[in-house]
Amino acid sequence: MSAGPGDARGPAGAREGGAWLVVADAGWRAALRVARGARSEVSAVVVGPRPLADAVAAAGVPVLWVEPGTGTPAEAYAGALAVQVAAEQPALLVGTGHPASRVLLGAAAALVGARLLTGAVDVVPVAVATGAAGGGGTGAVAPAWTVRRALLDGAVVETVDSPAPLALVVDVAAEDEDEGAATALSPGTVRPLAAAPAAMTLSTVPSAEPAGGLEDARVVVAFGRGVRSRDDVALIERLADALGAELACSMPVADDRGWLDRSRYVGRSGRHIAPRLYLAVGISGAPQHLEGVRGAKVVAAVDQDRAARIFRVADYGAVGDLYEVVPALITALQR
Ligand SMILES: Cc1cc2nc3c(=O)[nH]c(=O)nc-3n(C[C@H](O)[C@H](O)[C@H](O)COP(=O)(O)OP(=O)(O)OC[C@H]3O[C@@H](n4cnc5c(N)ncnc54)[C@H](O)[C@@H]3O)c2cc1C
């Protein structure tokens, strides 16, 4: 049987070399399942209301808990929590893809010097010999992990070996959030941590453009850097009108060019949408973009580069200049 990194670092019960769960949202059970695969002692740091900390403790995990003050973002505690977690020298950090969880995980990973992997599905410990005794090596065993992670909308599962320490981001399915309370024979303790937030919220107002329309849309037309100028956005708007579609874009169109509101970009760091039809125009199909359209029933694409990644996931594709294809599509739709 292989020894886990926790076993390799210290006696059972010692936290050093163990696994830490980072919790800031309701999807923590999926992350806990992954962490338990590590066969190390699992502890948790929870930023949120007391019932969240209690639920994690009820699953048998000792909890270090911070309750954000009114209007204080969970991320404001990232620095303080990272210091606490790093002091335990964890071999594994696990959290969800929730934005606050990612910030907390990233801060702790940076302090510990952990590698970061996204899309983790499971992890198992392996022990790697650093050199054979008598063969010039030390005969020591270095802790390491084998991780399976889902990529490209779950179409590909990659297996990765990594030495400890390692930080894993776990994608959470809706059913993980709905699961009832986990219980354990010996619930963990909840240890409150008094930490000063590093940031405060001054005001909370609705954004100029509510996202509801995009997330509920049956048809979405999105455009990317293939559109050459801001004036040309009108052409894509005409296509969206002809299809009765909501308009969306890739991240650089909103972030770098500012041609659409940031609430309109789709992808890992933007909106996750599930329309019946997603039509991408002049979007290359970077993995980070495709993460936002996993739920789309049908994907169609217009791109001049036949090798563009978007065509790997598209059900229908037109290889050509969007300035020719889109006007032709509009004409056909208006007939
Ligand atoms: C941590 C991280 C998170 C990220 N999160 C996101 C995210 O959430 N969402 C997101 O979108 N991106 C995200 N990105 C950026 C992502 O990696 C890509 O850089 C981005 O999606 C590319 O945008 P694009 O497809 O519009 O541009 P490009 O990749 O430049 O593609 C432009 C496409 O237009 C085509 N084209 C050019 N001219 C024409 C024409 N006349 N007719 C037809 N086709 C034409 C080209 O062939 C090309 O395929 C993230 C990156 C990182 C590192």
Short mmCIF file of N, CA and C in Angstrom, two decimals, residues 43 102 177 196 233 244 273 277 289 291:
data_model
loop_
_atom_site.label_atom_id
_atom_site.label_comp_id
_atom_site.label_asym_id
_atom_site.label_seq_id
_atom_site.Cartn_x
_atom_site.Cartn_y
_atom_site.Cartn_z
N SER A 43 -8.51 18.87 7.58
CA SER A 43 -9.00 19.98 8.40
C SER A 43 -9.63 20.97 7.45
N ARG A 102 -11.75 30.30 -4.51
CA ARG A 102 -10.52 30.31 -5.32
C ARG A 102 -9.50 31.32 -4.79
N GLU A 177 -24.54 20.83 -4.24
CA GLU A 177 -25.03 21.90 -3.38
C GLU A 177 -26.32 21.50 -2.71
N ALA A 196 -8.86 40.30 11.37
CA ALA A 196 -9.35 41.58 10.85
C ALA A 196 -9.42 41.48 9.33
N VAL A 233 -19.75 46.01 -34.10
CA VAL A 233 -20.61 45.29 -33.15
C VAL A 233 -22.07 45.36 -33.61
N GLY A 244 -33.49 36.54 -32.40
CA GLY A 244 -34.15 36.74 -31.10
C GLY A 244 -33.22 36.31 -29.98
N ILE A 273 -23.51 29.80 -19.07
CA ILE A 273 -24.84 29.85 -19.66
C ILE A 273 -25.22 28.50 -20.26
N LEU A 277 -29.23 27.26 -28.18
CA LEU A 277 -28.27 27.50 -29.28
C LEU A 277 -27.26 28.56 -28.86
N HIS A 289 -12.91 29.98 -22.29
CA HIS A 289 -14.18 30.46 -22.83
C HIS A 289 -15.21 29.32 -22.85
N GLU A 291 -15.58 26.82 -21.05
CA GLU A 291 -16.12 26.44 -19.74
C GLU A 291 -17.46 27.11 -19.46
#
